[in-house]
Amino acid sequence: MTAPGSARAVQAEDVGAWLVKASPGASDVETMRAQGFAEVRRWCVRRSYRTELVVPGAPVLLWVSGGSARVPSGVHAVGEVTGPVQRDLHPGPVDDLPMRLRPLDPPVLRPALLAHPVLSGLEVLRSPWGSNPSYLDRAQLAALREVVGPGQLPATSGG
């Protein structure tokens, strides 16, 4: 919980989609992608006030950071939050975000995002070591919808 009187950088009404981060060094992103992300049911996120804002039905994106030639950095999967954030399943300040993902085909890679007038402002690009989950605001999600085309991103709901 946030202490009374303290400001939160992100408000629920700001969020268009949640973005969780994967590092190929820590997660087998290549195998997950080859399997259509079918086995991904949850993602480990840092406990913060942001996890209190996550609601079932909210769009979620998977960002691959520090990519390689085989799995370059960018948005590789899309989906939706499938339930409330699950707390206290792990030692330390981490929670599980339940979700369902499917591949974004093709993925939207970092260079294309950096070249876009709206998407270049994504939090994950401005502060790559920042919060997990990160987020896209509503204007950024709308811009991403235009880039990927109809039917690729989940309907906006819940968040």
PDB file of C-alpha atoms in Angstrom:
ATOM      1  CA  MET A   1       0.000   0.000   0.000  1.00  0.00           C
ATOM      2  CA  THR A   2       1.072   3.540  -0.640  1.00  0.00           C
ATOM      3  CA  ALA A   3       1.490   5.727   2.414  1.00  0.00           C
ATOM      4  CA  PRO A   4      -1.222   8.372   2.898  1.00  0.00           C
ATOM      5  CA  GLY A   5      -0.363  11.592   1.115  1.00  0.00           C
ATOM      6  CA  SER A   6       2.240  10.022  -1.171  1.00  0.00           C
ATOM      7  CA  ALA A   7       1.817  10.410  -4.908  1.00  0.00           C
ATOM      8  CA  ARG A   8       1.709   7.483  -7.293  1.00  0.00           C
ATOM      9  CA  ALA A   9       3.417   7.928 -10.633  1.00  0.00           C
ATOM     10  CA  VAL A  10       0.837   5.749 -12.408  1.00  0.00           C
ATOM     11  CA  GLN A  11      -2.912   5.920 -11.863  1.00  0.00           C
ATOM     12  CA  ALA A  12      -5.374   3.223 -12.958  1.00  0.00           C
ATOM     13  CA  GLU A  13      -6.938   5.551 -15.520  1.00  0.00           C
ATOM     14  CA  ASP A  14      -3.512   6.071 -17.152  1.00  0.00           C
ATOM     15  CA  VAL A  15      -3.014   2.405 -18.014  1.00  0.00           C
ATOM     16  CA  GLY A  16      -3.819   1.153 -21.501  1.00  0.00           C
ATOM     17  CA  ALA A  17      -1.927  -2.139 -21.110  1.00  0.00           C
ATOM     18  CA  TRP A  18       0.495  -3.768 -18.715  1.00  0.00           C
ATOM     19  CA  LEU A  19       3.901  -4.814 -19.977  1.00  0.00           C
ATOM     20  CA  VAL A  20       5.947  -7.578 -18.382  1.00  0.00           C
ATOM     21  CA  LYS A  21       9.612  -8.055 -19.137  1.00  0.00           C
ATOM     22  CA  ALA A  22      11.570 -11.147 -20.078  1.00  0.00           C
ATOM     23  CA  SER A  23      15.300 -11.541 -20.444  1.00  0.00           C
ATOM     24  CA  PRO A  24      16.541 -14.325 -22.730  1.00  0.00           C
ATOM     25  CA  GLY A  25      19.247 -14.995 -20.137  1.00  0.00           C
ATOM     26  CA  ALA A  26      16.650 -15.710 -17.429  1.00  0.00           C
ATOM     27  CA  SER A  27      13.738 -17.085 -19.481  1.00  0.00           C
ATOM     28  CA  ASP A  28      13.720 -19.427 -22.463  1.00  0.00           C
ATOM     29  CA  VAL A  29      11.905 -16.922 -24.648  1.00  0.00           C
ATOM     30  CA  GLU A  30      12.778 -18.748 -27.853  1.00  0.00           C
ATOM     31  CA  THR A  31      11.092 -21.961 -26.674  1.00  0.00           C
ATOM     32  CA  MET A  32       8.123 -20.071 -25.218  1.00  0.00           C
ATOM     33  CA  ARG A  33       7.631 -18.318 -28.566  1.00  0.00           C
ATOM     34  CA  ALA A  34       8.007 -21.577 -30.540  1.00  0.00           C
ATOM     35  CA  GLN A  35       5.266 -23.086 -28.337  1.00  0.00           C
ATOM     36  CA  GLY A  36       2.994 -20.089 -28.927  1.00  0.00           C
ATOM     37  CA  PHE A  37       3.353 -19.086 -25.260  1.00  0.00           C
ATOM     38  CA  ALA A  38       0.794 -21.834 -24.518  1.00  0.00           C
ATOM     39  CA  GLU A  39       2.550 -22.841 -21.288  1.00  0.00           C
ATOM     40  CA  VAL A  40       2.753 -19.295 -19.902  1.00  0.00           C
ATOM     41  CA  ARG A  41       0.043 -18.919 -17.268  1.00  0.00           C
ATOM     42  CA  ARG A  42       1.672 -16.384 -14.927  1.00  0.00           C
ATOM     43  CA  TRP A  43       4.588 -13.985 -14.767  1.00  0.00           C
ATOM     44  CA  CYS A  44       6.676 -12.981 -11.799  1.00  0.00           C
ATOM     45  CA  VAL A  45       6.424  -9.227 -11.110  1.00  0.00           C
ATOM     46  CA  ARG A  46       7.823  -6.922  -8.477  1.00  0.00           C
ATOM     47  CA  ARG A  47       5.394  -6.149  -5.668  1.00  0.00           C
ATOM     48  CA  SER A  48       4.478  -2.463  -5.741  1.00  0.00           C
ATOM     49  CA  TYR A  49       1.476  -0.193  -5.841  1.00  0.00           C
ATOM     50  CA  ARG A  50       1.300  -1.004  -9.570  1.00  0.00           C
ATOM     51  CA  THR A  51       0.334  -4.605  -8.881  1.00  0.00           C
ATOM     52  CA  GLU A  52      -2.621  -3.246  -6.890  1.00  0.00           C
ATOM     53  CA  LEU A  53      -3.818  -1.565 -10.120  1.00  0.00           C
ATOM     54  CA  VAL A  54      -3.766  -4.742 -12.234  1.00  0.00           C
ATOM     55  CA  VAL A  55      -7.251  -6.111 -12.909  1.00  0.00           C
ATOM     56  CA  PRO A  56      -8.485  -9.227 -14.717  1.00  0.00           C
ATOM     57  CA  GLY A  57      -9.209  -8.577 -18.380  1.00  0.00           C
ATOM     58  CA  ALA A  58      -6.559  -5.880 -18.751  1.00  0.00           C
ATOM     59  CA  PRO A  59      -4.351  -6.187 -21.841  1.00  0.00           C
ATOM     60  CA  VAL A  60      -0.800  -7.390 -21.189  1.00  0.00           C
ATOM     61  CA  LEU A  61       2.264  -7.404 -23.445  1.00  0.00           C
ATOM     62  CA  LEU A  62       5.521  -9.343 -23.185  1.00  0.00           C
ATOM     63  CA  TRP A  63       8.695  -7.334 -23.749  1.00  0.00           C
ATOM     64  CA  VAL A  64      11.953  -9.120 -24.459  1.00  0.00           C
ATOM     65  CA  SER A  65      14.902  -7.093 -23.226  1.00  0.00           C
ATOM     66  CA  GLY A  66      18.565  -7.480 -24.072  1.00  0.00           C
ATOM     67  CA  GLY A  67      17.603  -9.517 -27.088  1.00  0.00           C
ATOM     68  CA  SER A  68      19.830 -11.433 -29.432  1.00  0.00           C
ATOM     69  CA  ALA A  69      19.853 -11.989 -33.181  1.00  0.00           C
ATOM     70  CA  ARG A  70      17.498 -14.952 -32.659  1.00  0.00           C
ATOM     71  CA  VAL A  71      15.165 -13.157 -30.243  1.00  0.00           C
ATOM     72  CA  PRO A  72      15.657  -9.384 -30.629  1.00  0.00           C
ATOM     73  CA  SER A  73      14.350  -6.811 -28.131  1.00  0.00           C
ATOM     74  CA  GLY A  74      10.754  -5.769 -28.548  1.00  0.00           C
ATOM     75  CA  VAL A  75       7.140  -6.740 -27.929  1.00  0.00           C
ATOM     76  CA  HIS A  76       6.831 -10.465 -28.683  1.00  0.00           C
ATOM     77  CA  ALA A  77       3.482 -11.484 -27.188  1.00  0.00           C
ATOM     78  CA  VAL A  78       0.083 -10.066 -26.340  1.00  0.00           C
ATOM     79  CA  GLY A  79      -2.718 -11.245 -24.128  1.00  0.00           C
ATOM     80  CA  GLU A  80      -4.798 -10.453 -21.114  1.00  0.00           C
ATOM     81  CA  VAL A  81      -4.652 -10.673 -17.346  1.00  0.00           C
ATOM     82  CA  THR A  82      -6.697 -13.714 -16.267  1.00  0.00           C
ATOM     83  CA  GLY A  83      -7.102 -13.098 -12.551  1.00  0.00           C
ATOM     84  CA  PRO A  84      -6.015 -11.007  -9.586  1.00  0.00           C
ATOM     85  CA  VAL A  85      -2.310 -10.706  -8.814  1.00  0.00           C
ATOM     86  CA  GLN A  86      -1.342 -13.533  -6.483  1.00  0.00           C
ATOM     87  CA  ARG A  87       0.640 -12.417  -3.462  1.00  0.00           C
ATOM     88  CA  ASP A  88       2.890 -14.209  -1.006  1.00  0.00           C
ATOM     89  CA  LEU A  89       3.636 -17.246  -3.173  1.00  0.00           C
ATOM     90  CA  HIS A  90       7.373 -16.522  -3.178  1.00  0.00           C
ATOM     91  CA  PRO A  91       9.852 -15.257  -0.620  1.00  0.00           C
ATOM     92  CA  GLY A  92      10.750 -11.630  -1.127  1.00  0.00           C
ATOM     93  CA  PRO A  93       8.945  -8.756  -2.803  1.00  0.00           C
ATOM     94  CA  VAL A  94       7.566 -10.598  -5.847  1.00  0.00           C
ATOM     95  CA  ASP A  95       4.063 -11.609  -6.901  1.00  0.00           C
ATOM     96  CA  ASP A  96       2.549 -13.676  -9.722  1.00  0.00           C
ATOM     97  CA  LEU A  97       0.525 -11.969 -12.423  1.00  0.00           C
ATOM     98  CA  PRO A  98      -1.827 -14.560 -13.986  1.00  0.00           C
ATOM     99  CA  MET A  99      -2.166 -14.135 -17.725  1.00  0.00           C
ATOM    100  CA  ARG A 100      -2.663 -15.734 -21.092  1.00  0.00           C
ATOM    101  CA  LEU A 101      -0.355 -14.840 -23.998  1.00  0.00           C
ATOM    102  CA  ARG A 102      -0.118 -15.476 -27.716  1.00  0.00           C
ATOM    103  CA  PRO A 103       2.672 -14.519 -30.124  1.00  0.00           C
ATOM    104  CA  LEU A 104       2.581 -11.142 -31.801  1.00  0.00           C
ATOM    105  CA  ASP A 105       3.373 -11.973 -35.403  1.00  0.00           C
ATOM    106  CA  PRO A 106       5.565 -10.336 -36.358  1.00  0.00           C
ATOM    107  CA  PRO A 107       6.884  -8.916 -33.087  1.00  0.00           C
ATOM    108  CA  VAL A 108       7.266  -5.148 -32.857  1.00  0.00           C
ATOM    109  CA  LEU A 109      10.976  -4.670 -32.407  1.00  0.00           C
ATOM    110  CA  ARG A 110      12.806  -1.986 -30.477  1.00  0.00           C
ATOM    111  CA  PRO A 111      14.088  -0.052 -33.557  1.00  0.00           C
ATOM    112  CA  ALA A 112      10.536   0.320 -34.921  1.00  0.00           C
ATOM    113  CA  LEU A 113       9.295   1.516 -31.525  1.00  0.00           C
ATOM    114  CA  LEU A 114      12.129   4.040 -31.225  1.00  0.00           C
ATOM    115  CA  ALA A 115      11.309   5.398 -34.686  1.00  0.00           C
ATOM    116  CA  HIS A 116       7.614   5.913 -33.884  1.00  0.00           C
ATOM    117  CA  PRO A 117       6.547   9.385 -32.648  1.00  0.00           C
ATOM    118  CA  VAL A 118       4.292   8.012 -29.870  1.00  0.00           C
ATOM    119  CA  LEU A 119       5.780   4.597 -29.112  1.00  0.00           C
ATOM    120  CA  SER A 120       9.285   6.018 -28.674  1.00  0.00           C
ATOM    121  CA  GLY A 121       8.012   7.356 -25.337  1.00  0.00           C
ATOM    122  CA  LEU A 122       7.286   3.894 -23.895  1.00  0.00           C
ATOM    123  CA  GLU A 123       8.391   3.598 -20.291  1.00  0.00           C
ATOM    124  CA  VAL A 124      10.353   0.423 -21.113  1.00  0.00           C
ATOM    125  CA  LEU A 125      12.438   2.425 -23.623  1.00  0.00           C
ATOM    126  CA  ARG A 126      12.865   5.514 -21.429  1.00  0.00           C
ATOM    127  CA  SER A 127      13.669   3.547 -18.252  1.00  0.00           C
ATOM    128  CA  PRO A 128      14.739   0.040 -19.279  1.00  0.00           C
ATOM    129  CA  TRP A 129      15.714  -0.865 -15.714  1.00  0.00           C
ATOM    130  CA  GLY A 130      12.391   0.365 -14.400  1.00  0.00           C
ATOM    131  CA  SER A 131       9.411  -1.384 -12.918  1.00  0.00           C
ATOM    132  CA  ASN A 132       8.147  -4.847 -13.843  1.00  0.00           C
ATOM    133  CA  PRO A 133       5.304  -4.537 -14.594  1.00  0.00           C
ATOM    134  CA  SER A 134       5.727  -1.542 -16.792  1.00  0.00           C
ATOM    135  CA  TYR A 135       2.804  -0.092 -18.728  1.00  0.00           C
ATOM    136  CA  LEU A 136       1.624   1.615 -21.892  1.00  0.00           C
ATOM    137  CA  ASP A 137      -0.700   4.548 -21.526  1.00  0.00           C
ATOM    138  CA  ARG A 138      -3.926   4.620 -23.526  1.00  0.00           C
ATOM    139  CA  ALA A 139      -2.462   6.713 -26.374  1.00  0.00           C
ATOM    140  CA  GLN A 140       0.522   4.372 -26.671  1.00  0.00           C
ATOM    141  CA  LEU A 141      -1.748   1.316 -26.784  1.00  0.00           C
ATOM    142  CA  ALA A 142      -3.827   2.981 -29.523  1.00  0.00           C
ATOM    143  CA  ALA A 143      -0.627   3.706 -31.482  1.00  0.00           C
ATOM    144  CA  LEU A 144       0.527   0.116 -31.080  1.00  0.00           C
ATOM    145  CA  ARG A 145      -2.869  -1.087 -32.361  1.00  0.00           C
ATOM    146  CA  GLU A 146      -2.307   0.972 -35.517  1.00  0.00           C
ATOM    147  CA  VAL A 147       1.189  -0.471 -35.975  1.00  0.00           C
ATOM    148  CA  VAL A 148       0.223  -4.140 -35.568  1.00  0.00           C
ATOM    149  CA  GLY A 149      -3.092  -3.969 -37.402  1.00  0.00           C
ATOM    150  CA  PRO A 150      -6.586  -5.137 -36.512  1.00  0.00           C
ATOM    151  CA  GLY A 151      -7.211  -8.185 -34.374  1.00  0.00           C
ATOM    152  CA  GLN A 152      -3.686  -8.607 -32.975  1.00  0.00           C
ATOM    153  CA  LEU A 153      -4.170  -6.908 -29.602  1.00  0.00           C
ATOM    154  CA  PRO A 154      -6.812  -7.802 -27.018  1.00  0.00           C
ATOM    155  CA  ALA A 155      -9.748  -5.474 -26.540  1.00  0.00           C
ATOM    156  CA  THR A 156      -9.157  -2.803 -23.951  1.00  0.00           C
ATOM    157  CA  SER A 157     -10.937  -3.687 -20.749  1.00  0.00           C
ATOM    158  CA  GLY A 158     -10.422  -3.815 -17.061  1.00  0.00           C
ATOM    159  CA  GLY A 159      -7.575  -1.408 -16.673  1.00  0.00           C
TER     160      GLY A 159
END
